XYZ file of C-alpha atoms in Angstrom:
760
model
C -0.449 0.048 0.219
C 3.076 2.278 0.441
C 2.763 3.338 -3.510
C -0.843 3.500 -3.046
C 0.185 5.826 -0.627
C 2.659 7.587 -2.600
C 0.313 8.502 -5.619
C -2.018 9.887 -3.528
C -0.109 12.115 -1.519
C 1.652 13.287 -4.788
C -2.323 14.125 -6.381
C -2.980 16.238 -3.595
C 0.354 18.125 -3.253
C -0.293 18.632 -7.358
C -3.858 20.544 -6.880
C -3.930 24.291 -6.417
C -6.560 24.751 -3.716
C -7.921 23.103 -1.196
C -11.387 22.281 -2.251
C -9.592 20.336 -5.204
C -7.731 18.315 -2.741
C -10.178 17.541 -0.510
C -11.777 15.980 -3.054
C -9.100 14.130 -5.068
C -8.493 12.599 -1.448
C -11.902 11.031 -1.006
C -12.216 9.972 -4.351
C -8.359 8.061 -4.288
C -8.850 6.547 -0.599
C -12.057 5.356 -1.782
C -11.030 3.677 -4.212
C -7.762 2.077 -2.979
C -9.407 0.861 0.151
C -12.070 -0.516 -1.475
C -15.012 1.008 0.869
C -18.082 2.279 0.080
C -17.620 6.157 1.150
C -14.755 8.222 2.126
C -15.220 12.190 3.850
C -12.876 14.417 4.974
C -14.138 17.116 8.076
C -11.684 20.042 8.559
C -11.504 21.610 11.425
C -13.048 25.381 12.118
C -11.623 26.793 15.420
C -13.513 29.773 15.096
C -16.432 28.113 15.820
C -15.554 24.708 17.330
C -16.678 23.016 14.417
C -15.445 20.004 11.993
C -17.126 20.741 8.518
C -17.768 17.900 6.163
C -15.502 19.660 2.843
C -15.529 16.642 0.527
C -17.538 12.952 0.262
C -16.812 10.264 -1.857
C -20.651 8.340 -0.991
C -22.194 10.585 1.151
C -24.651 12.852 -0.699
C -22.711 15.419 -2.330
C -24.564 18.770 -1.809
C -23.972 18.420 1.721
C -20.305 18.902 1.582
C -19.378 22.641 2.063
C -23.090 22.686 3.888
C -22.916 20.376 7.080
C -20.549 20.827 10.009
C -20.594 18.913 13.706
C -20.097 21.009 16.479
C -16.495 19.388 18.078
C -18.379 17.296 21.440
C -20.800 16.109 19.201
C -20.921 12.691 17.246
C -18.419 9.819 16.417
C -16.582 12.784 14.247
C -16.168 15.147 17.581
C -14.861 11.643 19.330
C -12.205 11.339 17.350
C -11.262 14.741 17.587
C -11.545 15.027 21.399
C -9.803 11.546 21.738
C -6.582 12.287 18.951
C -6.899 9.019 18.548
C -8.869 6.731 15.746
C -12.543 4.677 16.239
C -13.123 1.491 14.627
C -17.362 0.434 14.745
C -18.629 -1.847 13.288
C -21.400 -0.532 13.277
C -21.659 3.204 14.710
C -25.182 3.733 14.065
C -25.306 1.431 18.066
C -22.312 3.497 18.945
C -24.214 6.736 21.993
C -22.539 9.231 20.416
C -23.379 8.534 16.661
C -25.440 11.630 15.673
C -27.783 11.346 12.901
C -28.048 14.088 10.112
C -30.519 13.216 7.554
C -28.686 15.543 5.625
C -25.999 13.834 4.320
C -27.889 10.346 3.783
C -26.088 7.911 5.694
C -28.817 5.492 6.895
C -27.736 2.139 4.739
C -23.837 2.470 6.749
C -22.293 1.091 9.409
C -18.617 -0.169 9.698
C -17.209 3.168 10.677
C -13.391 3.708 10.480
C -11.989 7.557 11.529
C -8.466 8.561 11.714
C -7.971 12.560 13.535
C -5.374 14.566 11.497
C -3.028 16.159 13.482
C -0.273 19.309 12.673
C 1.847 20.522 15.106
C -0.278 19.194 18.108
C -3.207 20.960 16.329
C -6.528 18.820 15.115
C -7.092 19.961 11.185
C -9.192 17.329 10.467
C -10.082 14.070 10.551
C -10.674 11.112 7.998
C -13.296 8.908 7.473
C -14.155 5.635 5.799
C -17.438 3.906 5.859
C -19.329 0.552 4.360
C -22.606 -0.743 4.095
C -21.345 -3.870 5.724
C -21.250 -3.757 9.411
C -17.775 -5.064 10.419
C -14.418 -3.994 12.012
C -11.961 -2.801 9.607
C -8.378 -4.740 9.957
C -5.452 -3.732 11.146
C -4.268 -3.498 8.131
C -7.094 -1.205 6.686
C -6.210 1.180 10.116
C -3.326 1.599 9.629
C -3.163 2.370 6.220
C -5.976 5.131 6.648
C -3.828 6.574 10.230
C -0.034 6.567 7.685
C -2.648 9.016 5.436
C -3.590 11.005 8.072
C -0.357 11.641 8.875
C 1.567 11.893 5.635
C -1.215 14.386 5.180
C -1.307 16.530 8.050
C 1.171 18.855 6.207
C -0.272 18.708 2.786
C -3.556 19.811 4.095
C -1.516 22.471 6.801
C 0.117 24.281 3.869
C -3.192 23.871 1.712
C -5.750 25.792 4.311
C -3.329 28.248 4.236
C -3.777 29.049 0.596
C -7.018 28.199 0.763
C -7.867 30.808 2.942
C -6.567 33.712 0.441
C -7.973 31.763 -2.353
C -11.556 31.244 -0.575
C -11.457 35.400 0.522
C -9.992 36.690 -3.380
C -13.479 34.345 -5.001
C -16.059 35.104 -2.143
C -14.342 38.477 -0.767
C -15.121 37.286 2.498
C -13.338 38.234 6.011
C -10.476 35.930 6.733
C -9.009 36.323 9.910
C -5.074 36.856 9.306
C -2.363 34.567 8.062
C 0.844 34.333 10.288
C 4.182 34.004 9.316
C 7.652 35.501 10.282
C 7.978 38.757 11.618
C 11.135 39.542 9.380
C 10.873 43.783 10.099
C 8.582 45.239 12.792
C 6.310 47.560 12.259
C 2.793 48.289 10.329
C 1.564 48.621 6.086
C -1.281 49.019 4.408
C -1.330 48.849 1.397
C -2.620 47.237 -2.224
C -0.478 43.923 -3.330
C 2.560 44.356 -6.015
C 3.480 40.758 -6.967
C 6.530 39.936 -9.044
C 7.233 36.853 -10.327
C 9.572 36.305 -12.166
C 10.283 36.154 -16.579
C 12.721 33.746 -16.131
C 14.202 31.045 -13.214
C 16.750 28.502 -12.402
C 14.029 25.598 -13.126
C 13.692 26.699 -16.075
C 17.599 26.302 -17.230
C 18.362 23.157 -18.537
C 21.095 21.127 -17.021
C 22.231 19.425 -20.557
C 25.167 20.160 -22.563
C 25.168 22.097 -25.494
C 24.582 19.729 -28.681
C 27.493 21.484 -30.355
C 30.339 22.796 -28.245
C 33.008 24.260 -30.627
C 35.787 26.604 -29.969
C 33.507 29.700 -31.224
C 30.955 28.272 -29.396
C 31.933 28.526 -26.172
C 33.311 31.455 -26.330
C 30.656 33.066 -27.613
C 29.007 31.659 -24.977
C 31.670 33.112 -22.417
C 31.293 36.678 -23.991
C 27.723 36.969 -23.258
C 28.320 35.996 -19.507
C 30.811 38.442 -19.122
C 28.566 40.867 -20.848
C 26.101 39.682 -18.567
C 28.060 39.943 -14.988
C 29.101 43.881 -16.301
C 25.273 44.760 -16.572
C 24.387 43.353 -13.111
C 27.258 44.923 -11.279
C 26.292 47.790 -12.955
C 22.725 47.227 -12.292
C 24.043 46.390 -8.606
C 26.149 49.812 -8.582
C 23.362 51.544 -9.229
C 20.998 50.575 -6.758
C 23.996 51.228 -4.364
C 24.057 54.644 -5.684
C 20.566 55.332 -5.468
C 20.024 54.038 -1.883
C 23.111 56.025 -0.555
C 22.217 58.514 1.907
C 19.241 56.647 2.885
C 21.048 53.633 4.312
C 23.519 53.780 7.452
C 26.727 52.342 5.779
C 26.337 49.034 7.193
C 23.231 48.621 5.824
C 24.718 49.559 2.182
C 26.965 46.188 2.699
C 24.444 43.914 1.399
C 25.141 45.452 -2.371
C 29.048 44.676 -1.542
C 28.359 41.441 -0.783
C 26.636 41.032 -4.261
C 29.852 42.697 -5.822
C 31.794 40.194 -4.170
C 30.041 37.268 -4.721
C 30.390 38.319 -8.910
C 33.941 38.378 -8.261
C 36.337 36.180 -10.458
C 36.623 34.532 -7.691
C 33.816 33.118 -6.336
C 30.568 32.826 -8.675
C 31.942 34.205 -12.427
C 35.341 32.402 -11.720
C 32.925 28.581 -11.257
C 30.333 29.190 -14.461
C 33.700 30.038 -16.395
C 35.011 26.971 -15.946
C 31.349 25.284 -16.925
C 31.581 27.114 -19.769
C 34.638 25.318 -21.373
C 33.200 22.332 -20.416
C 30.377 22.848 -23.254
C 27.688 23.959 -21.320
C 25.532 27.180 -22.449
C 26.185 30.213 -20.032
C 22.557 29.836 -18.869
C 22.887 26.493 -17.889
C 26.658 27.101 -16.716
C 25.088 29.897 -13.800
C 22.232 27.342 -13.200
C 24.097 24.303 -11.721
C 27.424 26.118 -10.334
C 24.066 28.731 -7.715
C 22.404 25.803 -7.027
C 25.868 24.040 -5.899
C 25.963 27.254 -3.299
C 22.512 27.512 -2.914
C 22.291 24.029 -1.720
C 24.917 23.956 0.301
C 23.926 27.608 2.447
C 20.599 26.010 2.798
C 21.737 22.828 4.486
C 23.204 25.151 7.184
C 21.256 25.720 10.688
C 22.821 28.809 11.337
C 20.537 31.201 10.419
C 22.811 33.759 9.469
C 24.661 32.003 7.073
C 22.057 29.367 5.413
C 19.965 32.613 4.142
C 23.098 34.028 2.161
C 21.620 31.634 -0.273
C 18.961 34.127 -0.821
C 21.726 36.403 -2.001
C 22.881 34.099 -4.434
C 19.279 32.894 -5.826
C 19.169 36.910 -6.634
C 22.418 37.186 -7.998
C 21.655 33.699 -10.564
C 18.843 35.548 -11.109
C 20.002 38.619 -12.364
C 22.523 36.563 -14.492
C 20.113 34.803 -15.851
C 17.856 37.610 -16.949
C 20.759 39.931 -18.267
C 21.328 36.944 -20.432
C 17.792 36.443 -21.828
C 17.124 40.198 -21.929
C 14.213 40.175 -19.341
C 15.744 42.571 -16.585
C 13.476 42.925 -13.753
C 12.431 46.349 -13.528
C 9.563 48.296 -10.911
C 6.749 50.167 -12.750
C 5.174 51.818 -9.305
C 3.215 55.222 -9.355
C 1.292 54.519 -5.902
C 1.687 53.172 -2.673
C 2.712 49.279 -2.618
C 3.056 45.988 -0.462
C 5.749 44.047 -2.474
C 4.612 40.517 -2.504
C 6.925 37.991 -4.355
C 7.953 34.231 -3.903
C 11.068 35.181 -2.571
C 11.482 39.188 -2.449
C 15.943 40.049 -3.032
C 17.106 43.120 -1.668
C 17.872 44.190 -4.743
C 14.297 43.290 -5.820
C 13.366 45.670 -2.415
C 15.842 47.899 -3.313
C 14.418 48.471 -7.282
C 11.231 49.974 -6.006
C 11.207 54.291 -5.727
C 11.088 54.391 -2.048
C 8.663 56.668 -1.336
C 5.526 54.297 -2.756
C 7.054 51.111 -0.892
C 5.652 50.260 2.397
C 6.227 46.835 2.664
C 7.436 43.182 2.169
C 5.969 39.919 1.988
C 7.994 36.850 1.255
C 7.014 33.554 0.306
C 10.515 32.428 1.805
C 12.844 33.797 3.363
C 13.935 34.289 6.855
C 14.321 37.155 9.865
C 17.893 37.067 8.445
C 17.522 37.058 4.807
C 19.561 40.529 3.289
C 15.607 41.854 2.335
C 14.655 41.365 6.065
C 17.721 43.210 7.078
C 17.618 45.877 4.372
C 13.322 46.242 5.585
C 14.329 46.660 8.877
C 17.438 49.700 7.812
C 14.533 51.252 5.460
C 12.372 51.217 8.506
C 9.505 48.853 6.399
C 7.698 46.320 7.762
C 8.099 42.676 6.660
C 6.709 39.559 6.682
C 8.534 36.119 5.803
C 7.918 32.745 5.117
C 4.319 33.200 4.304
C 2.343 30.238 2.765
C 0.147 32.004 0.142
C -0.964 31.705 -3.626
C 0.967 35.390 -4.992
C 0.036 34.828 -8.770
C -3.075 35.672 -6.945
C -2.637 38.072 -4.337
C -1.996 40.860 -7.221
C -3.796 43.938 -6.387
C -5.546 42.814 -3.261
C -5.651 45.408 -0.036
C -2.941 44.301 2.610
C -2.113 44.648 6.385
C 0.859 43.659 7.939
C 1.875 43.877 11.155
C 5.513 43.186 11.581
C 5.313 42.487 15.346
C 2.685 39.511 15.548
C 4.226 38.016 11.668
C -0.014 38.846 10.443
C -1.126 39.259 7.420
C -4.929 40.499 6.283
C -5.857 40.039 3.075
C -9.180 42.367 1.892
C -9.644 43.213 5.693
C -13.164 44.645 6.886
C -13.589 48.604 7.570
C -13.049 48.066 11.138
C -9.972 46.419 10.756
C -8.904 48.870 8.650
C -9.648 51.543 10.875
C -8.259 49.728 14.183
C -4.954 49.403 12.082
C -4.492 52.940 10.479
C -5.189 54.259 14.228
C -1.998 51.935 15.371
C 0.106 53.307 12.573
C 0.097 56.765 13.371
C 0.755 55.605 17.269
C 3.911 53.721 15.520
C 5.127 56.693 14.019
C 4.899 58.632 17.294
C 7.118 55.997 19.291
C 9.927 55.581 16.172
C 10.475 59.244 16.683
C 10.711 59.152 20.406
C 12.901 55.993 19.965
C 15.637 57.758 17.588
C 15.748 60.784 19.727
C 17.536 58.809 22.825
C 19.393 56.538 20.301
C 22.960 58.531 21.403
C 22.152 57.966 24.695
C 23.880 56.025 27.070
C 22.592 52.709 27.832
C 22.073 52.982 31.455
C 18.936 51.703 33.392
C 16.789 54.033 35.362
C 18.191 53.360 38.028
C 21.917 53.572 36.870
C 23.220 50.254 35.786
C 25.561 50.576 32.808
C 24.800 48.090 29.778
C 27.339 47.534 27.187
C 25.955 47.588 24.032
C 27.560 45.039 21.354
C 27.490 44.149 17.460
C 27.696 40.300 15.609
C 29.408 41.211 12.883
C 29.729 38.336 9.812
C 29.790 39.143 5.431
C 32.246 42.229 5.044
C 32.056 43.018 8.546
C 34.325 45.767 7.943
C 31.944 47.469 6.655
C 28.991 45.557 7.164
C 28.553 47.332 10.508
C 30.309 50.702 10.764
C 31.296 51.260 14.305
C 29.277 54.191 15.801
C 28.626 56.121 18.616
C 26.318 54.085 19.698
C 27.974 51.048 19.907
C 30.394 49.425 22.290
C 32.421 46.654 20.526
C 31.758 43.603 18.066
C 30.806 40.561 20.002
C 31.410 38.313 17.530
C 32.511 38.260 14.493
C 32.413 35.148 11.861
C 35.179 34.570 10.686
C 33.969 31.321 8.457
C 31.958 33.079 6.587
C 34.815 34.314 4.328
C 36.319 31.065 4.112
C 32.580 29.531 2.170
C 33.161 32.213 0.022
C 36.523 30.992 -1.876
C 37.324 28.007 -3.374
C 40.186 27.114 -1.089
C 41.537 27.691 2.453
C 42.240 32.374 2.437
C 45.859 31.869 2.859
C 47.405 33.654 5.764
C 48.394 37.260 4.138
C 44.538 37.249 2.576
C 43.499 36.410 6.549
C 45.089 39.553 8.197
C 44.048 41.944 5.119
C 40.100 41.000 6.283
C 40.781 41.061 9.912
C 43.230 44.500 9.545
C 40.239 45.962 8.396
C 37.765 44.885 10.888
C 39.763 46.280 13.552
C 40.947 49.088 12.962
C 36.736 49.740 12.084
C 36.691 49.397 15.579
C 39.684 51.086 16.736
C 39.731 51.475 20.540
C 36.901 49.155 21.310
C 37.041 45.190 21.576
C 36.729 43.007 18.807
C 35.804 38.849 20.019
C 36.771 36.617 16.646
C 35.324 33.979 17.075
C 37.911 30.798 16.164
C 36.799 28.664 12.667
C 33.167 27.206 12.987
C 32.498 24.912 10.134
C 31.300 21.424 9.783
C 27.614 19.685 11.019
C 25.654 22.044 8.495
C 28.999 24.674 7.796
C 30.112 23.072 5.084
C 33.058 24.430 3.056
C 33.246 23.696 -0.478
C 36.597 22.176 -0.909
C 36.701 20.963 2.613
C 33.492 18.278 2.129
C 32.710 16.451 5.418
C 29.992 13.507 5.165
C 28.344 12.512 9.285
C 25.229 10.643 9.663
C 24.483 13.205 12.524
C 26.508 16.064 11.521
C 25.277 18.180 14.096
C 26.845 16.171 16.543
C 29.357 15.499 14.978
C 32.839 16.933 13.779
C 32.818 20.779 13.716
C 33.972 23.812 15.026
C 36.648 23.471 17.457
C 36.829 19.849 17.167
C 38.165 20.320 13.528
C 40.396 23.269 13.742
C 42.291 21.191 16.734
C 42.601 18.047 14.414
C 43.955 20.568 11.352
C 46.111 22.228 13.597
C 47.928 23.644 10.184
C 44.670 25.684 9.485
C 43.998 26.883 12.841
C 47.709 28.512 13.102
C 47.555 30.275 10.239
C 43.815 31.555 11.504
C 45.679 32.470 15.383
C 49.135 34.130 12.948
C 46.381 35.910 10.918
C 44.097 37.507 13.491
C 47.689 38.086 15.623
C 49.391 40.176 13.072
C 45.952 42.116 12.085
C 46.232 43.084 15.713
C 49.419 44.274 15.618
C 48.199 48.088 16.485
C 45.322 47.704 17.107
C 45.423 46.402 20.564
C 41.680 45.240 20.863
C 41.517 41.486 19.199
C 39.559 39.357 21.228
C 39.605 35.596 20.609
C 36.938 33.272 20.930
C 35.995 29.673 21.479
C 32.833 27.817 19.522
C 31.395 24.745 19.908
C 33.621 23.725 23.397
C 32.483 20.685 25.193
C 35.370 19.987 26.937
C 38.802 20.920 29.167
C 40.992 19.239 26.926
C 40.048 21.272 23.504
C 41.121 24.457 25.819
C 44.241 23.659 26.610
C 45.170 22.339 23.074
C 44.158 25.599 21.744
C 45.913 27.694 24.507
C 49.156 25.743 23.717
C 48.375 26.205 19.582
C 47.666 30.298 20.304
C 51.198 30.409 22.464
C 53.215 28.550 19.631
C 51.461 31.190 16.981
C 52.301 34.264 19.089
C 55.913 32.643 19.789
C 55.892 32.758 16.196
C 54.920 36.181 15.121
C 56.579 37.203 18.098
C 59.997 36.053 16.757
C 59.591 37.445 12.994
C 58.345 41.108 14.609
C 61.048 41.125 17.609
C 63.455 43.663 15.091
C 60.712 46.007 13.832
C 59.406 48.242 16.167
C 56.531 46.916 16.248
C 54.691 45.442 19.497
C 52.281 43.064 19.402
C 50.502 42.201 22.961
C 49.115 39.126 24.053
C 44.900 38.883 23.215
C 41.764 38.106 25.771
C 40.440 34.319 25.110
C 37.746 33.002 25.551
C 35.408 30.382 24.978
C 31.542 29.785 23.974
C 28.954 28.430 25.858
C 26.502 26.694 23.771
C 27.650 22.805 24.101
C 25.493 22.185 27.514
C 28.460 20.045 29.410
C 30.330 23.027 29.123
C 28.016 25.028 32.185
C 28.788 21.920 34.290
C 33.112 22.835 33.461
C 32.646 26.990 34.416
C 35.057 26.424 37.656
C 37.675 24.975 35.043
C 37.347 27.383 32.765
C 37.085 30.266 34.652
C 40.735 29.128 35.165
C 41.828 28.862 31.472
C 40.220 32.218 29.933
C 39.023 36.006 29.907
C 35.960 35.851 29.185
C 32.736 33.706 28.397
C 30.524 33.620 25.622
C 27.198 32.440 25.595
C 25.576 31.113 22.234
C 21.831 31.369 22.983
C 20.375 29.978 19.870
C 22.523 26.940 20.356
C 22.389 26.411 23.774
C 18.575 26.640 23.585
C 19.182 23.858 21.030
C 20.714 21.894 22.799
C 19.427 21.968 25.866
C 16.068 21.340 24.653
C 16.899 19.086 21.910
C 15.039 20.914 19.086
C 16.154 21.942 15.713
C 14.487 24.680 15.234
C 15.428 24.562 11.626
C 12.762 21.684 11.784
C 8.995 22.983 11.055
C 7.884 20.067 12.892
C 9.909 20.591 16.260
C 10.483 24.271 15.477
C 7.448 25.216 17.719
C 9.155 23.523 20.532
C 12.252 26.319 20.377
C 11.874 28.262 23.154
C 14.404 30.694 24.613
C 12.039 31.489 27.320
C 11.924 28.105 28.532
C 11.985 27.201 32.221
C 15.067 25.107 32.072
C 17.111 28.058 29.313
C 16.107 30.395 32.134
C 17.591 28.153 34.291
C 20.990 27.263 32.577
C 21.448 31.691 31.675
C 20.773 31.677 35.992
C 23.638 29.344 36.979
C 26.011 31.189 33.909
C 25.924 34.795 35.524
C 25.897 33.192 39.052
C 28.998 31.561 38.206
C 30.144 34.252 36.425
C 29.748 36.359 39.516
C 31.717 33.551 41.764
C 34.593 33.311 39.627
C 35.322 37.210 38.274
C 35.340 36.191 34.481
C 33.298 38.760 32.321
C 30.501 37.002 29.922
C 28.376 38.517 27.575
C 24.996 37.308 25.610
C 24.993 37.166 21.590
C 21.965 35.167 20.560
C 18.914 36.284 19.591
C 17.779 36.941 23.149
C 20.057 39.959 23.378
C 18.554 41.590 20.744
C 14.455 40.441 21.916
C 12.487 43.249 23.700
C 11.627 40.664 26.576
C 14.644 38.852 26.510
C 16.425 41.577 27.409
C 14.388 42.659 30.777
C 15.031 39.126 31.008
C 18.761 39.238 30.834
C 18.807 42.966 32.957
C 17.188 41.004 35.441
C 19.533 37.681 35.744
C 22.556 40.301 35.860
C 23.749 39.708 32.457
C 25.550 43.849 31.113
C 26.919 43.136 27.771
C 24.718 42.074 24.950
C 25.983 41.387 21.920
C 23.279 41.473 18.746
C 22.603 42.987 15.198
C 22.301 46.166 13.942
C 18.929 47.094 14.225
C 18.135 46.032 16.985
C 20.666 48.932 19.062
C 18.342 51.448 18.790
C 15.032 49.302 20.567
C 16.998 47.450 23.877
C 18.646 51.302 24.016
C 15.426 52.261 24.381
C 14.068 49.038 26.767
C 17.649 49.947 29.050
C 16.384 53.207 29.466
C 13.048 53.412 30.297
C 13.005 49.850 33.532
C 14.454 49.661 36.583
C 16.337 46.534 37.102
C 15.357 46.337 40.689
C 12.078 45.626 39.463
C 12.805 43.513 37.028
C 14.438 41.282 39.376
C 11.341 41.502 41.789
C 9.544 39.823 37.984
C 12.439 37.390 37.113
C 11.852 35.344 41.131
C 8.577 35.080 40.154
C 9.297 33.904 36.542
C 11.430 30.858 38.258
C 8.421 29.636 39.442
C 6.278 29.786 36.375
C 5.663 26.191 34.326
C 6.350 27.310 30.508
C 8.376 30.299 28.469
C 4.584 31.768 27.524
C 4.231 32.307 31.027
C 7.556 34.199 31.216
C 6.440 35.957 28.053
C 3.283 37.116 29.500
C 4.473 38.278 32.381
C 7.659 40.348 31.206
C 5.124 41.813 28.758
C 2.309 43.224 31.286
C 6.011 44.850 32.897
C 7.202 46.640 29.541
C 3.208 47.700 28.910
C 3.366 49.250 31.793
C 6.611 51.003 31.300
C 5.218 52.220 28.162
C 7.082 49.733 26.283
C 4.129 47.900 24.470
C 4.567 49.482 21.929
C 7.834 47.145 21.162
C 6.464 44.139 21.800
C 2.781 44.481 19.515
C 1.115 47.066 17.283
C 0.934 50.591 18.139
C 2.363 52.468 20.671
């Protein structure tokens, strides 16, 4: 039956509406299981009822017109118990509810299974027969398996179907939820962008005839496309210059770098030399890079796949003569399958009010650019974008909600909230230059997380106290071989000089697991618990030593370098790393001894992200100068949750009681052993998270640039003594949701509610 099950799922997946999916589903199940009737009831949570969505065997006209309350009938019982029910004679069951409209008088045998997605009952799948018999275990197993397989399909179809129904019937729908990529409220009509040509449409096959002339022509065409793309990106950057901070403008430097001979362009030309057309070569090389980046768990790095796809798409557009231009004459919300930074920048700034992207996350460059421009953004929205053109949309970038063709009352409410938000933004900007000090005079260091092209990506300004995390692995991922010591030195020198006089914490090479280098492949059954981070660099001291020497050379004359070791789980790892760092220091010191240059020993720290390290804090305190908490990975490992796995992502919770206890333990140990500690995960850039951390005693927070203003605003409007009282209550709570609610109420009382919801 596995083949039949797979066929049913594939057919349902191929449909473009929920109604069609449901009808195909019941017809195929009835045929495969050789039953007299199959029906699917879908949940209508707002009314606490199951609607008969489709049937093959009951009265066809009843579909869409008949519903059963959650506490009624056997269907309701299946939903309540969340388990299958198998009855030889359903009409003899005390929960049987007779509905004359559906004409099921002749049916006796009844088998139903709940359709459950992420702990929510989405519906009930039912088969019936006129013969009074109990379905056998094979049949029951098949229906349960099918219901399980279809849960994701129906969840996705429902999200799409809600909008389809809205377009067809003009009924008010509840808000659809996505990822809040950039906070704020936007109200405007949808402007949908669909590329004229995309990677999937391009052939993988080599040219039928690839003589020297043909190859030369293809190379010439590609080089012209590269020139056109570079000019186009430079033009976009020039147009936005002055509207964006220097750090955000570096996004376009990244695009130019990807088009360079050392990166994408060089590989594409070599592919053309192998007999492929320019378009096919772009597709093959780009898809290889995209696949590598998409497989990474680090959200910042994973979203670079979007940048690569955008660059490749732009090259294809120029090769085919169909380059994207935005013709916009009124206020719009940009909607696309994958909104990119360059697509966003192409729309006139005065008319662009927000963005909605089917794919992407809060770490995509489109989201980063949206935040810098103050544009609300929703990412990861399951929408049939081709049907949305011209629809009135409301974006709530705080809750991640999208309204399509809202009722007048909803529209008026958000118009008022939008005005309140503008007032709050003006107030926050006014305090940006002020010191990060709480109402009861607790000073907080505001550090920055940096990555790609960090020397320009996050420009120094009076609002930051240094770099809390510089991801050194990013440059390694954009080259065809390990960068040389001199290449690394030049890059590190740039960022150290940019932040002259302020600490810059450089994390040593953190690859392996999900972060693969194209020239250093690692294949493992369980990469997340395998050969990665400090384990790789200690096994390859030649790589580690080159990087450390490059950092040390770069620090000469700057005196602001701090080195941090990632994924530490044991003391021997730290001891071995210290030995190698001392070796590198001696070598560099010897080489510059007669030059008059001064090389100072950098401070050394460890990243606390593996739970085992928490049990070694007293010993670590004797070996290193500082600790830095990677709260994202620490939460992931503590809760055994891969937050990039949609099946369990909902369980990832930085406010989980166990996570709070771990953070409490770390800060207590830091105070006991007098070790400076900072936190550089997403929790630091979350207003609620910052409040919790302040209550615990954390005074070094590292975050992305766009969070500096609002976290500083929070800091200046809270009282740590009051937060500590709240924290004592929080330790007694049973869930992260309760902790959020507790601190949200406090922020509301301080006039900070507008940072965690719409309005002021």
